[in-house]
Amino acid sequence: MNILFDHLIFSWQRYGGISRYLSELAAGLARRDDCTVAIVAAFHTNEYLRHADQSYVWGPYFNPQIPGAGQIRRLCQKMLLPIQYALNANADIVHETYYSVAPIGRGQFRVLTVHDMIHELFTDQFRNGASVIEAKRACVSRADHVICVSESTRQDLIRLLDVDPHKTSVVYHGHSLARSASETSDAISGIKRPYLLYVGARAPGYKNFMTFCKAVASSPVLKKEFDIIAFGGGDFLDTERTVLQKLGLREQTHSVSGDDDLLGAYYRCAALLVYPSLYEGFGIPPLEAMSLDCPVVCSNTSSIPEVVGEAGVYFDPCSVDSMREAIERVTNSTELRTELVHKGRERLKMFSWERCVNETAEIYKAVLGRGSRA
């Protein structure tokens, strides 16, 4: 099978769940004897591809921090991408990496992965919500098969876009952070107090970071004894700093960014991971936390219970009281934290990139087995 991945997500994401998933999927497929993989990614900015086997990556890495990077890269891509797609026009499967109104690349069949239905459910939180929805509808309509990353997402897709259920399958993500995570706490030696860890973007609002902060501020014990580390998502905005100041948390709340080694060190040393999202299509951070023996406290909504199972303590993400009580319950009990670590290790057995790759390859085979497109 010749599998082609387009350039879209790798041009937009340096790091991120979607590009991590697709880079792991491509790497696993490339190791199989029955697959040939090509990722068209001229002048990409993605760190996962930058460190991948370059034998199947068509296009060099482009440093987005050089002066005038955006304009230079767009010009280079305009010249090179058509050539690269022309040289990879014999694909059996084009696996589209993100949503576009017009098809990208040429192949016999098309497969799409839908990661969530956030834009449909929280349209008002995105400046480009309507355009993403339009592009997603076009992608789903032309796809020969749609992979969903959870049953929750599959049901949302079927309900919101009126998709034929027989055209859909669920394939879970894996987790890979543990392979490169730091074994020591040297990288975070500047943190002097125990901390609660939050990982990922803090905006749009459905990520619910500020409700988490309000939960900590409402607890005299948590506020006194714990810092908050927000990993990823960039520096705090002025509006965030203002709210943190009003909550009395400004000095103990820190924004941190870095690579997987640094993130791994923060997981290892955290009191627990707090995952307060109102909605997630899958949610990799809880798996990353489990893989590094970090207890998980999380929302009871969307796909999160499907992924975390019995390996987490749940709260209502719309309730400050519920969130505070769940966090306090775990921080106050060494026995419960130990129990969550053990349950997390067991839960992880359900999720691996190898399983993801093998199940995806079977979907490709089934699509090809249906014969030529009408």
Short mmCIF file of C-alpha atoms in Angstrom, two decimals:
data_model
loop_
_atom_site.label_atom_id
_atom_site.label_comp_id
_atom_site.label_asym_id
_atom_site.label_seq_id
_atom_site.Cartn_x
_atom_site.Cartn_y
_atom_site.Cartn_z
CA MET A 1 0.00 0.00 0.00
CA ASN A 2 1.26 3.46 -0.90
CA ILE A 3 0.16 5.95 1.75
CA LEU A 4 0.44 9.71 1.25
CA PHE A 5 0.11 12.29 4.04
CA ASP A 6 -0.38 15.91 2.99
CA HIS A 7 1.52 18.94 4.32
CA LEU A 8 -1.21 20.92 6.10
CA ILE A 9 -0.83 20.08 9.79
CA PHE A 10 2.95 19.89 9.58
CA SER A 11 3.06 23.44 8.24
CA TRP A 12 0.84 24.75 11.04
CA GLN A 13 2.00 22.88 14.15
CA ARG A 14 5.49 22.87 15.63
CA TYR A 15 4.19 20.67 18.44
CA GLY A 16 0.67 19.41 19.04
CA GLY A 17 -1.53 16.37 19.45
CA ILE A 18 -2.57 16.03 15.81
CA SER A 19 0.92 16.26 14.34
CA ARG A 20 2.28 13.95 17.06
CA TYR A 21 -0.38 11.38 16.19
CA LEU A 22 0.27 11.57 12.45
CA SER A 23 4.05 11.47 12.80
CA GLU A 24 3.78 8.37 15.01
CA LEU A 25 1.32 6.78 12.60
CA ALA A 26 3.55 7.46 9.58
CA ALA A 27 6.63 6.14 11.37
CA GLY A 28 4.85 2.94 12.34
CA LEU A 29 3.44 2.38 8.87
CA ALA A 30 6.87 2.94 7.32
CA ARG A 31 8.24 0.06 9.41
CA ARG A 32 5.68 -2.37 7.99
CA ASP A 33 6.58 -4.56 5.02
CA ASP A 34 3.21 -3.92 3.35
CA CYS A 35 3.32 -0.09 3.40
CA THR A 36 5.22 2.64 1.61
CA VAL A 37 4.84 6.07 3.21
CA ALA A 38 5.38 9.59 1.92
CA ILE A 39 4.76 12.81 3.83
CA VAL A 40 4.71 15.83 1.53
CA ALA A 41 6.00 18.55 3.84
CA ALA A 42 8.11 21.07 1.96
CA PHE A 43 9.59 23.62 4.36
CA HIS A 44 7.60 22.31 7.31
CA THR A 45 7.95 23.70 10.83
CA ASN A 46 7.10 20.52 12.74
CA GLU A 47 9.52 19.27 15.40
CA TYR A 48 8.30 15.67 15.25
CA LEU A 49 9.03 15.45 11.53
CA ARG A 50 12.32 17.24 12.06
CA HIS A 51 13.52 14.27 14.12
CA ALA A 52 11.78 11.55 12.10
CA ASP A 53 13.32 9.16 9.58
CA GLN A 54 13.83 11.47 6.60
CA SER A 55 13.51 8.66 4.07
CA TYR A 56 9.75 9.25 3.85
CA VAL A 57 9.62 12.99 4.63
CA TRP A 58 9.52 14.99 1.41
CA GLY A 59 10.81 18.41 2.29
CA PRO A 60 13.25 20.10 4.66
CA TYR A 61 12.54 21.62 8.05
CA PHE A 62 12.16 25.41 8.03
CA ASN A 63 13.08 27.43 11.12
CA PRO A 64 10.02 29.61 11.87
CA GLN A 65 12.07 31.98 14.03
CA ILE A 66 14.21 33.51 11.29
CA PRO A 67 13.29 37.07 10.19
CA GLY A 68 10.52 37.10 7.58
CA ALA A 69 9.99 33.36 8.02
CA GLY A 70 6.31 33.29 7.14
CA GLN A 71 6.60 35.05 3.80
CA ILE A 72 9.75 33.19 2.78
CA ARG A 73 8.23 29.82 3.61
CA ARG A 74 5.00 30.53 1.72
CA LEU A 75 6.97 31.44 -1.40
CA CYS A 76 9.13 28.32 -1.14
CA GLN A 77 6.11 26.09 -0.60
CA LYS A 78 4.28 27.66 -3.54
CA MET A 79 7.13 26.59 -5.80
CA LEU A 80 7.98 23.19 -4.36
CA LEU A 81 4.71 21.65 -3.13
CA PRO A 82 3.15 21.16 -6.60
CA ILE A 83 6.29 19.32 -7.72
CA GLN A 84 6.29 17.08 -4.65
CA TYR A 85 2.62 16.20 -5.04
CA ALA A 86 3.18 15.44 -8.74
CA LEU A 87 5.99 13.05 -7.81
CA ASN A 88 3.68 11.32 -5.32
CA ALA A 89 0.57 11.03 -7.50
CA ASN A 90 0.30 7.24 -7.38
CA ALA A 91 -0.91 6.86 -3.78
CA ASP A 92 -3.37 4.11 -2.92
CA ILE A 93 -4.52 6.11 0.12
CA VAL A 94 -4.31 9.84 0.73
CA HIS A 95 -4.60 10.37 4.48
CA GLU A 96 -5.60 14.00 4.89
CA THR A 97 -3.89 15.62 7.87
CA TYR A 98 -6.35 18.47 8.45
CA TYR A 99 -9.40 20.05 6.90
CA SER A 100 -9.48 21.78 3.51
CA VAL A 101 -12.37 22.60 1.22
CA ALA A 102 -10.47 21.43 -1.86
CA PRO A 103 -8.73 18.02 -1.93
CA ILE A 104 -4.95 18.01 -1.62
CA GLY A 105 -2.83 15.34 -3.26
CA ARG A 106 -3.94 12.59 -5.62
CA GLY A 107 -4.73 8.99 -4.78
CA GLN A 108 -7.20 6.19 -5.35
CA PHE A 109 -8.95 6.61 -1.98
CA ARG A 110 -9.08 9.13 0.85
CA VAL A 111 -9.05 8.61 4.61
CA LEU A 112 -9.56 11.33 7.20
CA THR A 113 -9.04 11.35 10.96
CA VAL A 114 -11.50 13.48 12.94
CA HIS A 115 -10.04 14.37 16.32
CA ASP A 116 -12.95 16.25 17.85
CA MET A 117 -16.04 18.32 17.12
CA ILE A 118 -14.91 21.34 19.08
CA HIS A 119 -15.57 23.90 16.36
CA GLU A 120 -19.14 22.69 15.98
CA LEU A 121 -19.82 22.64 19.73
CA PHE A 122 -17.94 25.83 20.69
CA THR A 123 -18.17 27.88 17.50
CA ASP A 124 -18.27 31.21 19.31
CA GLN A 125 -14.84 30.53 20.86
CA PHE A 126 -13.06 30.44 17.48
CA ARG A 127 -12.50 33.33 15.10
CA ASN A 128 -12.34 30.86 12.20
CA GLY A 129 -14.97 28.44 13.49
CA ALA A 130 -17.30 28.69 10.50
CA SER A 131 -14.50 28.15 7.95
CA VAL A 132 -13.16 25.12 9.81
CA ILE A 133 -16.65 23.60 9.94
CA GLU A 134 -17.08 24.16 6.20
CA ALA A 135 -13.72 22.56 5.43
CA LYS A 136 -14.41 19.63 7.76
CA ARG A 137 -17.75 18.94 6.08
CA ALA A 138 -16.03 18.90 2.69
CA CYS A 139 -13.32 16.52 3.94
CA VAL A 140 -15.79 14.16 5.60
CA SER A 141 -18.00 14.16 2.51
CA ARG A 142 -15.21 13.18 0.11
CA ALA A 143 -13.50 10.70 2.47
CA ASP A 144 -13.94 7.03 1.74
CA HIS A 145 -13.54 6.34 5.45
CA VAL A 146 -13.38 8.47 8.58
CA ILE A 147 -11.29 7.44 11.59
CA CYS A 148 -12.38 8.88 14.94
CA VAL A 149 -10.05 8.97 17.93
CA SER A 150 -12.76 7.97 20.44
CA GLU A 151 -16.29 6.61 20.48
CA SER A 152 -17.40 9.91 21.98
CA THR A 153 -16.04 11.77 18.95
CA ARG A 154 -17.58 9.23 16.56
CA GLN A 155 -21.02 9.70 18.07
CA ASP A 156 -20.64 13.50 17.91
CA LEU A 157 -19.55 13.29 14.26
CA ILE A 158 -22.51 11.10 13.30
CA ARG A 159 -24.95 13.35 15.17
CA LEU A 160 -23.62 16.74 14.12
CA LEU A 161 -22.69 16.06 10.47
CA ASP A 162 -25.19 13.28 9.71
CA VAL A 163 -22.46 10.84 8.71
CA ASP A 164 -23.19 7.21 7.83
CA PRO A 165 -21.97 5.19 10.85
CA HIS A 166 -20.67 2.46 8.51
CA LYS A 167 -18.22 4.99 7.09
CA THR A 168 -16.59 5.47 10.51
CA SER A 169 -14.28 3.59 12.86
CA VAL A 170 -12.63 4.27 16.22
CA VAL A 171 -8.86 3.99 16.56
CA TYR A 172 -7.33 5.17 19.83
CA HIS A 173 -4.13 7.14 20.07
CA GLY A 174 -1.03 5.78 21.72
CA HIS A 175 1.44 7.51 24.00
CA SER A 176 5.15 8.03 23.48
CA LEU A 177 6.41 10.59 25.94
CA ALA A 178 7.95 8.05 28.28
CA ARG A 179 10.51 7.01 25.68
CA SER A 180 12.27 10.37 25.88
CA ALA A 181 11.23 11.77 29.23
CA SER A 182 13.90 12.87 31.67
CA GLU A 183 14.51 10.57 34.62
CA THR A 184 15.66 13.39 36.86
CA SER A 185 14.26 16.61 38.23
CA ASP A 186 17.39 18.65 37.38
CA ALA A 187 15.52 20.55 34.68
CA ILE A 188 12.97 21.86 37.17
CA SER A 189 15.23 22.48 40.14
CA GLY A 190 13.98 26.08 40.32
CA ILE A 191 10.56 24.92 41.53
CA LYS A 192 10.74 24.85 45.33
CA ARG A 193 7.18 23.84 46.28
CA PRO A 194 4.86 20.98 45.34
CA TYR A 195 2.82 21.82 42.27
CA LEU A 196 -0.33 20.94 40.38
CA LEU A 197 0.35 20.44 36.67
CA TYR A 198 -1.76 21.67 33.77
CA VAL A 199 -0.65 20.71 30.24
CA GLY A 200 -1.67 22.22 26.90
CA ALA A 201 -3.31 25.30 25.49
CA ARG A 202 -5.25 27.48 27.91
CA ALA A 203 -7.48 29.01 25.23
CA PRO A 204 -10.13 28.86 23.90
CA GLY A 205 -12.38 28.92 26.93
CA TYR A 206 -13.46 25.29 26.76
CA LYS A 207 -9.99 24.37 28.03
CA ASN A 208 -11.28 25.74 31.34
CA PHE A 209 -7.93 26.76 32.83
CA MET A 210 -9.32 29.65 34.84
CA THR A 211 -11.94 27.46 36.52
CA PHE A 212 -9.06 25.28 37.67
CA CYS A 213 -7.32 28.35 39.10
CA LYS A 214 -10.52 29.41 40.86
CA ALA A 215 -10.78 25.93 42.39
CA VAL A 216 -7.26 26.22 43.81
CA ALA A 217 -7.92 29.75 45.07
CA SER A 218 -11.07 28.58 46.84
CA SER A 219 -9.07 26.11 48.95
CA PRO A 220 -6.96 27.55 51.79
CA VAL A 221 -4.86 24.35 51.84
CA LEU A 222 -4.20 24.16 48.10
CA LYS A 223 -3.53 27.87 47.90
CA LYS A 224 -1.04 27.71 50.75
CA GLU A 225 0.81 24.51 49.85
CA PHE A 226 0.87 24.21 46.04
CA ASP A 227 2.09 26.11 43.02
CA ILE A 228 0.44 25.78 39.61
CA ILE A 229 2.53 24.92 36.54
CA ALA A 230 0.92 25.57 33.16
CA PHE A 231 3.05 23.73 30.60
CA GLY A 232 2.60 24.83 26.99
CA GLY A 233 0.27 27.50 25.72
CA GLY A 234 2.82 30.31 25.86
CA ASP A 235 3.22 33.15 28.35
CA PHE A 236 0.23 34.34 30.32
CA LEU A 237 -1.85 37.03 28.67
CA ASP A 238 -2.47 40.31 30.49
CA THR A 239 -6.07 39.24 31.05
CA GLU A 240 -4.88 35.99 32.66
CA ARG A 241 -2.42 37.84 34.88
CA THR A 242 -5.18 40.16 36.03
CA VAL A 243 -7.42 37.26 37.04
CA LEU A 244 -4.56 35.44 38.75
CA GLN A 245 -3.74 38.59 40.68
CA LYS A 246 -7.36 38.93 41.85
CA LEU A 247 -7.35 35.29 42.91
CA GLY A 248 -4.15 35.76 44.88
CA LEU A 249 -2.32 33.21 42.73
CA ARG A 250 -0.09 35.42 40.60
CA GLU A 251 3.19 34.61 42.38
CA GLN A 252 2.63 30.86 42.54
CA THR A 253 1.35 30.26 38.99
CA HIS A 254 4.03 29.73 36.34
CA SER A 255 3.89 29.28 32.56
CA VAL A 256 6.52 26.93 31.15
CA SER A 257 7.32 25.76 27.62
CA GLY A 258 9.83 23.25 26.32
CA ASP A 259 10.46 19.91 24.67
CA ASP A 260 9.32 16.43 25.63
CA ASP A 261 12.24 15.91 27.99
CA LEU A 262 11.25 18.93 30.04
CA LEU A 263 7.57 18.02 29.96
CA GLY A 264 8.46 14.52 31.14
CA ALA A 265 10.39 15.94 34.08
CA TYR A 266 7.38 18.05 35.10
CA TYR A 267 5.06 15.03 34.92
CA ARG A 268 7.41 12.96 37.06
CA CYS A 269 7.65 15.54 39.82
CA ALA A 270 4.05 16.80 39.86
CA ALA A 271 1.69 16.13 42.74
CA LEU A 272 -0.91 15.39 40.07
CA LEU A 273 -2.16 16.37 36.62
CA VAL A 274 -5.36 18.42 36.55
CA TYR A 275 -7.24 18.08 33.25
CA PRO A 276 -10.25 20.44 33.45
CA SER A 277 -11.46 20.63 29.82
CA LEU A 278 -15.15 20.94 29.09
CA TYR A 279 -14.63 18.83 25.97
CA GLU A 280 -11.88 16.72 24.39
CA GLY A 281 -11.96 14.46 21.37
CA PHE A 282 -9.38 12.21 23.02
CA GLY A 283 -6.87 13.92 25.30
CA ILE A 284 -3.27 12.68 25.34
CA PRO A 285 -2.00 14.43 28.53
CA PRO A 286 -3.72 11.97 30.91
CA LEU A 287 -1.98 9.07 29.13
CA GLU A 288 1.34 10.90 29.27
CA ALA A 289 0.82 11.48 32.98
CA MET A 290 -0.02 7.81 33.61
CA SER A 291 3.08 6.72 31.68
CA LEU A 292 5.22 8.74 34.11
CA ASP A 293 3.39 7.75 37.31
CA CYS A 294 1.63 11.09 37.73
CA PRO A 295 -1.88 10.77 39.26
CA VAL A 296 -4.73 12.17 37.16
CA VAL A 297 -7.66 14.32 38.28
CA CYS A 298 -9.93 15.16 35.36
CA SER A 299 -13.29 16.21 33.94
CA ASN A 300 -16.15 13.74 33.69
CA THR A 301 -17.20 14.90 30.21
CA SER A 302 -16.88 13.90 26.53
CA SER A 303 -14.16 11.35 25.75
CA ILE A 304 -12.15 11.85 28.94
CA PRO A 305 -13.76 9.02 31.00
CA GLU A 306 -13.51 6.76 27.93
CA VAL A 307 -9.74 7.27 27.90
CA VAL A 308 -8.94 7.52 31.61
CA GLY A 309 -11.31 4.81 32.87
CA GLU A 310 -10.81 3.94 36.54
CA ALA A 311 -7.33 5.50 36.57
CA GLY A 312 -8.51 8.99 37.49
CA VAL A 313 -10.57 10.93 40.00
CA TYR A 314 -13.34 12.89 38.29
CA PHE A 315 -15.01 16.24 38.79
CA ASP A 316 -17.71 18.33 37.16
CA PRO A 317 -15.68 20.85 35.10
CA CYS A 318 -18.42 23.47 35.48
CA SER A 319 -18.24 23.34 39.27
CA VAL A 320 -15.45 25.03 41.24
CA ASP A 321 -16.51 23.09 44.34
CA SER A 322 -16.44 19.72 42.56
CA MET A 323 -13.01 20.42 41.12
CA ARG A 324 -11.59 21.63 44.43
CA GLU A 325 -12.93 18.60 46.30
CA ALA A 326 -11.45 16.16 43.75
CA ILE A 327 -8.02 17.82 43.87
CA GLU A 328 -8.03 17.93 47.67
CA ARG A 329 -9.10 14.30 47.85
CA VAL A 330 -6.03 13.20 45.90
CA THR A 331 -3.48 15.58 47.42
CA ASN A 332 -4.61 14.57 50.93
CA SER A 333 -4.19 10.83 50.40
CA THR A 334 -0.89 9.09 49.69
CA GLU A 335 -2.80 5.82 49.46
CA LEU A 336 -5.12 7.17 46.76
CA ARG A 337 -2.24 8.60 44.74
CA THR A 338 -0.48 5.24 44.84
CA GLU A 339 -3.70 3.49 43.78
CA LEU A 340 -4.13 5.87 40.83
CA VAL A 341 -0.54 5.28 39.70
CA HIS A 342 -1.09 1.51 39.66
CA LYS A 343 -4.42 1.82 37.85
CA GLY A 344 -2.77 4.16 35.35
CA ARG A 345 -0.14 1.58 34.51
CA GLU A 346 -2.86 -0.97 33.80
CA ARG A 347 -4.96 1.47 31.80
CA LEU A 348 -2.03 2.27 29.51
CA LYS A 349 -2.08 -1.28 28.15
CA MET A 350 -5.12 -0.28 26.07
CA PHE A 351 -3.23 2.46 24.26
CA SER A 352 -0.14 2.07 22.11
CA TRP A 353 1.07 3.49 18.82
CA GLU A 354 1.68 -0.05 17.59
CA ARG A 355 -1.98 -0.88 18.07
CA CYS A 356 -2.98 2.42 16.45
CA VAL A 357 -0.78 1.70 13.43
CA ASN A 358 -2.01 -1.88 13.00
CA GLU A 359 -5.69 -0.96 13.28
CA THR A 360 -5.24 1.92 10.84
CA ALA A 361 -3.48 -0.34 8.34
CA GLU A 362 -6.42 -2.75 8.52
CA ILE A 363 -8.78 0.14 7.72
CA TYR A 364 -6.66 1.05 4.69
CA LYS A 365 -6.82 -2.56 3.49
CA ALA A 366 -10.59 -2.66 3.93
CA VAL A 367 -10.98 0.57 1.95
CA LEU A 368 -8.77 -0.76 -0.86
CA GLY A 369 -10.66 -4.05 -0.79
CA ARG A 370 -13.89 -2.31 -1.77
CA GLY A 371 -12.54 -1.83 -5.28
CA SER A 372 -12.30 1.20 -7.48
CA ARG A 373 -14.23 4.31 -6.59
CA ALA A 374 -17.43 4.76 -8.58
#
